[in-house]
C-alpha positions in Angstrom: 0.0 0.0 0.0 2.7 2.4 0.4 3.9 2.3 -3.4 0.0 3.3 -4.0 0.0 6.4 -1.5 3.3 7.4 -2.4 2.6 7.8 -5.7 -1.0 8.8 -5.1 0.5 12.0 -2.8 2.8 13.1 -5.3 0.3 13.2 -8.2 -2.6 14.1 -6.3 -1.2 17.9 -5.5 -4.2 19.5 -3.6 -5.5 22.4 -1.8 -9.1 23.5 0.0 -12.4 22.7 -1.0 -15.4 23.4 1.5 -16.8 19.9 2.3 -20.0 21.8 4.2 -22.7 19.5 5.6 -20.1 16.2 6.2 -20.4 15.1 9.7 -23.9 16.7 10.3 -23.6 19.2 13.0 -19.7 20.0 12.7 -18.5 21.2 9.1 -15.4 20.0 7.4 -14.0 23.0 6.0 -10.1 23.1 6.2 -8.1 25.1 4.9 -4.8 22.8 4.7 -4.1 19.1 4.6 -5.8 17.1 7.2 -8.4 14.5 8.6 -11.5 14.5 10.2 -12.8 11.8 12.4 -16.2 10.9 13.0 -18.4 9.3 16.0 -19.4 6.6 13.9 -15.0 5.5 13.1 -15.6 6.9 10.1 -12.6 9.0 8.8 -12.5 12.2 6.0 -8.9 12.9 4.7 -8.4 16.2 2.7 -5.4 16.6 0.9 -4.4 20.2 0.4 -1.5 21.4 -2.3 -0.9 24.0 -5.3 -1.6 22.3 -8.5 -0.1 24.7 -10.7 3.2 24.1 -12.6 2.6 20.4 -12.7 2.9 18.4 -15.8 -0.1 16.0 -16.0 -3.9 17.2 -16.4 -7.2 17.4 -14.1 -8.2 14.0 -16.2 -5.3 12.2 -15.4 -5.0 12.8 -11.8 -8.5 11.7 -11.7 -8.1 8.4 -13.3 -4.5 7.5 -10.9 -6.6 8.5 -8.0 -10.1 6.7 -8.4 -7.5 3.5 -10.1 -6.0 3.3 -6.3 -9.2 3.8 -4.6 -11.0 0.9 -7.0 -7.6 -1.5 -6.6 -7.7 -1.0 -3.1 -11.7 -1.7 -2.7 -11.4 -4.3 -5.1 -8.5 -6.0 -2.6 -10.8 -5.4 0.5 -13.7 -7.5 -0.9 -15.6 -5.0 -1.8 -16.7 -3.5 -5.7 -13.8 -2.0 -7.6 -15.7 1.3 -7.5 -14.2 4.5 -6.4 -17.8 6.3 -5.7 -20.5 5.3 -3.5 -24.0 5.3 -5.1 -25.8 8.3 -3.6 -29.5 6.9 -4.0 -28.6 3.8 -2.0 -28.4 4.4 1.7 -27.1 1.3 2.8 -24.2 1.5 0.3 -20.4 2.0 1.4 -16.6 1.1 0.6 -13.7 1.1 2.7 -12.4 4.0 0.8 -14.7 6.1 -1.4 -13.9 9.5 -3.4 -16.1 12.6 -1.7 -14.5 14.9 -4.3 -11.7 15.9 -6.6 -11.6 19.1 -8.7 -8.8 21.3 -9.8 -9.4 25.1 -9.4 -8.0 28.4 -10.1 -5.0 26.4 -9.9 -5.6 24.4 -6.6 -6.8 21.0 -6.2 -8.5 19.5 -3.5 -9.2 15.4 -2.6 -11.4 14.3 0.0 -11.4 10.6 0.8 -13.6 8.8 3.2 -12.3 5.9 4.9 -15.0 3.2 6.6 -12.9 2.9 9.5 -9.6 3.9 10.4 -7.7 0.7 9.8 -8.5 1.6 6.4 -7.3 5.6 6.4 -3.8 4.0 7.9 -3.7 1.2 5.3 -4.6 3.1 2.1 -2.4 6.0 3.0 0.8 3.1 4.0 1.4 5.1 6.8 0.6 2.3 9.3 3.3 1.0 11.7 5.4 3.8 10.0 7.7 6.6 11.7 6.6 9.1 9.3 3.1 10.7 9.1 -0.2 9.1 11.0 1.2 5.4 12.0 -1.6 5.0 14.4 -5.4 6.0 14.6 -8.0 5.0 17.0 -11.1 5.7 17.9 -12.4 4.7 21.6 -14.7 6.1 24.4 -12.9 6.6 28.1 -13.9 4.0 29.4 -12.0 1.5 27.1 -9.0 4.1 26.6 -5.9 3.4 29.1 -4.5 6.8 29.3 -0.9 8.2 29.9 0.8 11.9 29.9 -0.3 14.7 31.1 -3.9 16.3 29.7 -5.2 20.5 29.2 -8.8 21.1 28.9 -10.6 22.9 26.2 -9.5 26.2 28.0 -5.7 25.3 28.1 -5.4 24.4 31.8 -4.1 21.6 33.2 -6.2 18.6 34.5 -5.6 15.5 36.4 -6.4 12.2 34.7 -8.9 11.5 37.3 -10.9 14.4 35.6 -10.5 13.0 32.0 -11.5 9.9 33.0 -14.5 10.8 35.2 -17.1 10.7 32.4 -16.8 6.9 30.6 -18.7 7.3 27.6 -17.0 10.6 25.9 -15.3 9.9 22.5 -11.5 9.7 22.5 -9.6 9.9 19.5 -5.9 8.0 19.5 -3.2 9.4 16.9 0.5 9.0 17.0 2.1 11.5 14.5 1.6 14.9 12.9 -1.1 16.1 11.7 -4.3 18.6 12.2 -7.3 16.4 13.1 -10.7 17.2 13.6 -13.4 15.6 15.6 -17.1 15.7 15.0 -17.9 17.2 18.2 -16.6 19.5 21.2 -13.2 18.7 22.6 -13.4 18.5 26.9 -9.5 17.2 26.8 -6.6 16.7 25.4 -3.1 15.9 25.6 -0.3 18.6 26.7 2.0 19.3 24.0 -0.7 19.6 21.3 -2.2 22.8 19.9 -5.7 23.3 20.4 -7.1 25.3 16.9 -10.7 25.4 18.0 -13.5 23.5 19.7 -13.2 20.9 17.2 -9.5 20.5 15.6 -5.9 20.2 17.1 -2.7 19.7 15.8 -0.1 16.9 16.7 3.0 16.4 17.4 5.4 14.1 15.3 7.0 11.3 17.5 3.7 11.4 20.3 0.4 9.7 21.3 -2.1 12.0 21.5 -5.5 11.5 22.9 -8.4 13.7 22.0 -11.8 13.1 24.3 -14.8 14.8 23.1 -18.5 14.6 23.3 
């Protein structure tokens, strides 16, 4: 898989598009490279990069990105689509396409991943040093937790505290990258940057947990 991504990241050069609605409640709207995981282990990637200057066309990054997607499917025993059928509600893929366009010389991908065994597979970043080489998603009462935590105001908390309510979400990453979470952060590990009620950015080399509700 990490042939696929490799080449996948290098061709697929992309930058913002405005995924509104996805997640219900909380938008997915970023505004650089990053993923956004939902209650249900669901996970939205969006890869963000200037598409200008580059010596292949809108059509051809298309076709190289929905062949990885369909191989990739296709190995995973599901169809070798790269789209999910809109008028069937029961439908799904471990990796579908939400969108791919190319403009004013920026290109955006979203991707969205059944669960996140399949974000960390597709990508090849899984049991790697570099980029996201672990992603879970847990509630607190199944989550063994270690460090130190900051709640959604940046002060410092006792684990006790993060602990104290089971059935909050928690979000487990190891790596760097901005991550949003379909619903309010309450805690989070020291060291990483709180953007907003929903997002935070990681630090390479580090577990971070992210409990929200």
């Amino acid at each position: 898989m990490k042939r696929r991504t490799a080449g996948l990241m290098m061709a697929a050069v992309l930058a913002v598009a405005a995924l509104a609605g996805c997640g219900g409640k909380v938008k997915f709207e970023p505004k650089a490279s990053s993923i956004y995981v939902k209650k249900d282990g669901t996970v939205v990637s969006a890869d963000i990069e200037d598409f200008v200057g580059n010596n292949y066309s809108e059509a051809e990054l298309k076709t190289y990105v929905e062949d990885a997607v369909k191989e990739y499917n296709s190995e995973h025993g599901a169809g070798a689509e790269a789209y999910v059928d809109e008028e069937d509600e029961d439908a799904s893929l471990p990796v579908q396409i939400t969108s791919l366009t190319v403009e004013e010389g920026i290109a955006s991908l979203f991707l969205e991943y059944e669960k996140c065994s399949d974000y960390l597979e597709f990508t090849g970043t899984s049991g790697t040093e570099g980029g996201v080489s672990r992603l879970e998603l847990s509630t607190v009462g199944e989550t063994s937790f270690s460090g130190n935590f900051q709640n959604a105001k940046g002060e410092d908390v006792t684990q006790e505290g993060v602990t104290k309510k089971e059935k909050n979400s928690v979000v487990i990453i190891e790596g760097a990258v901005t991550v949003q979470v379909e619903g309010n952060i309450q805690y989070v590990s020291a060291g990483a940057a709180l953007v907003d009620k929903h997002t935070v950015t990681t630090q390479a080399g580090s577990v971070t947990y992210i409990v929200f509700k």
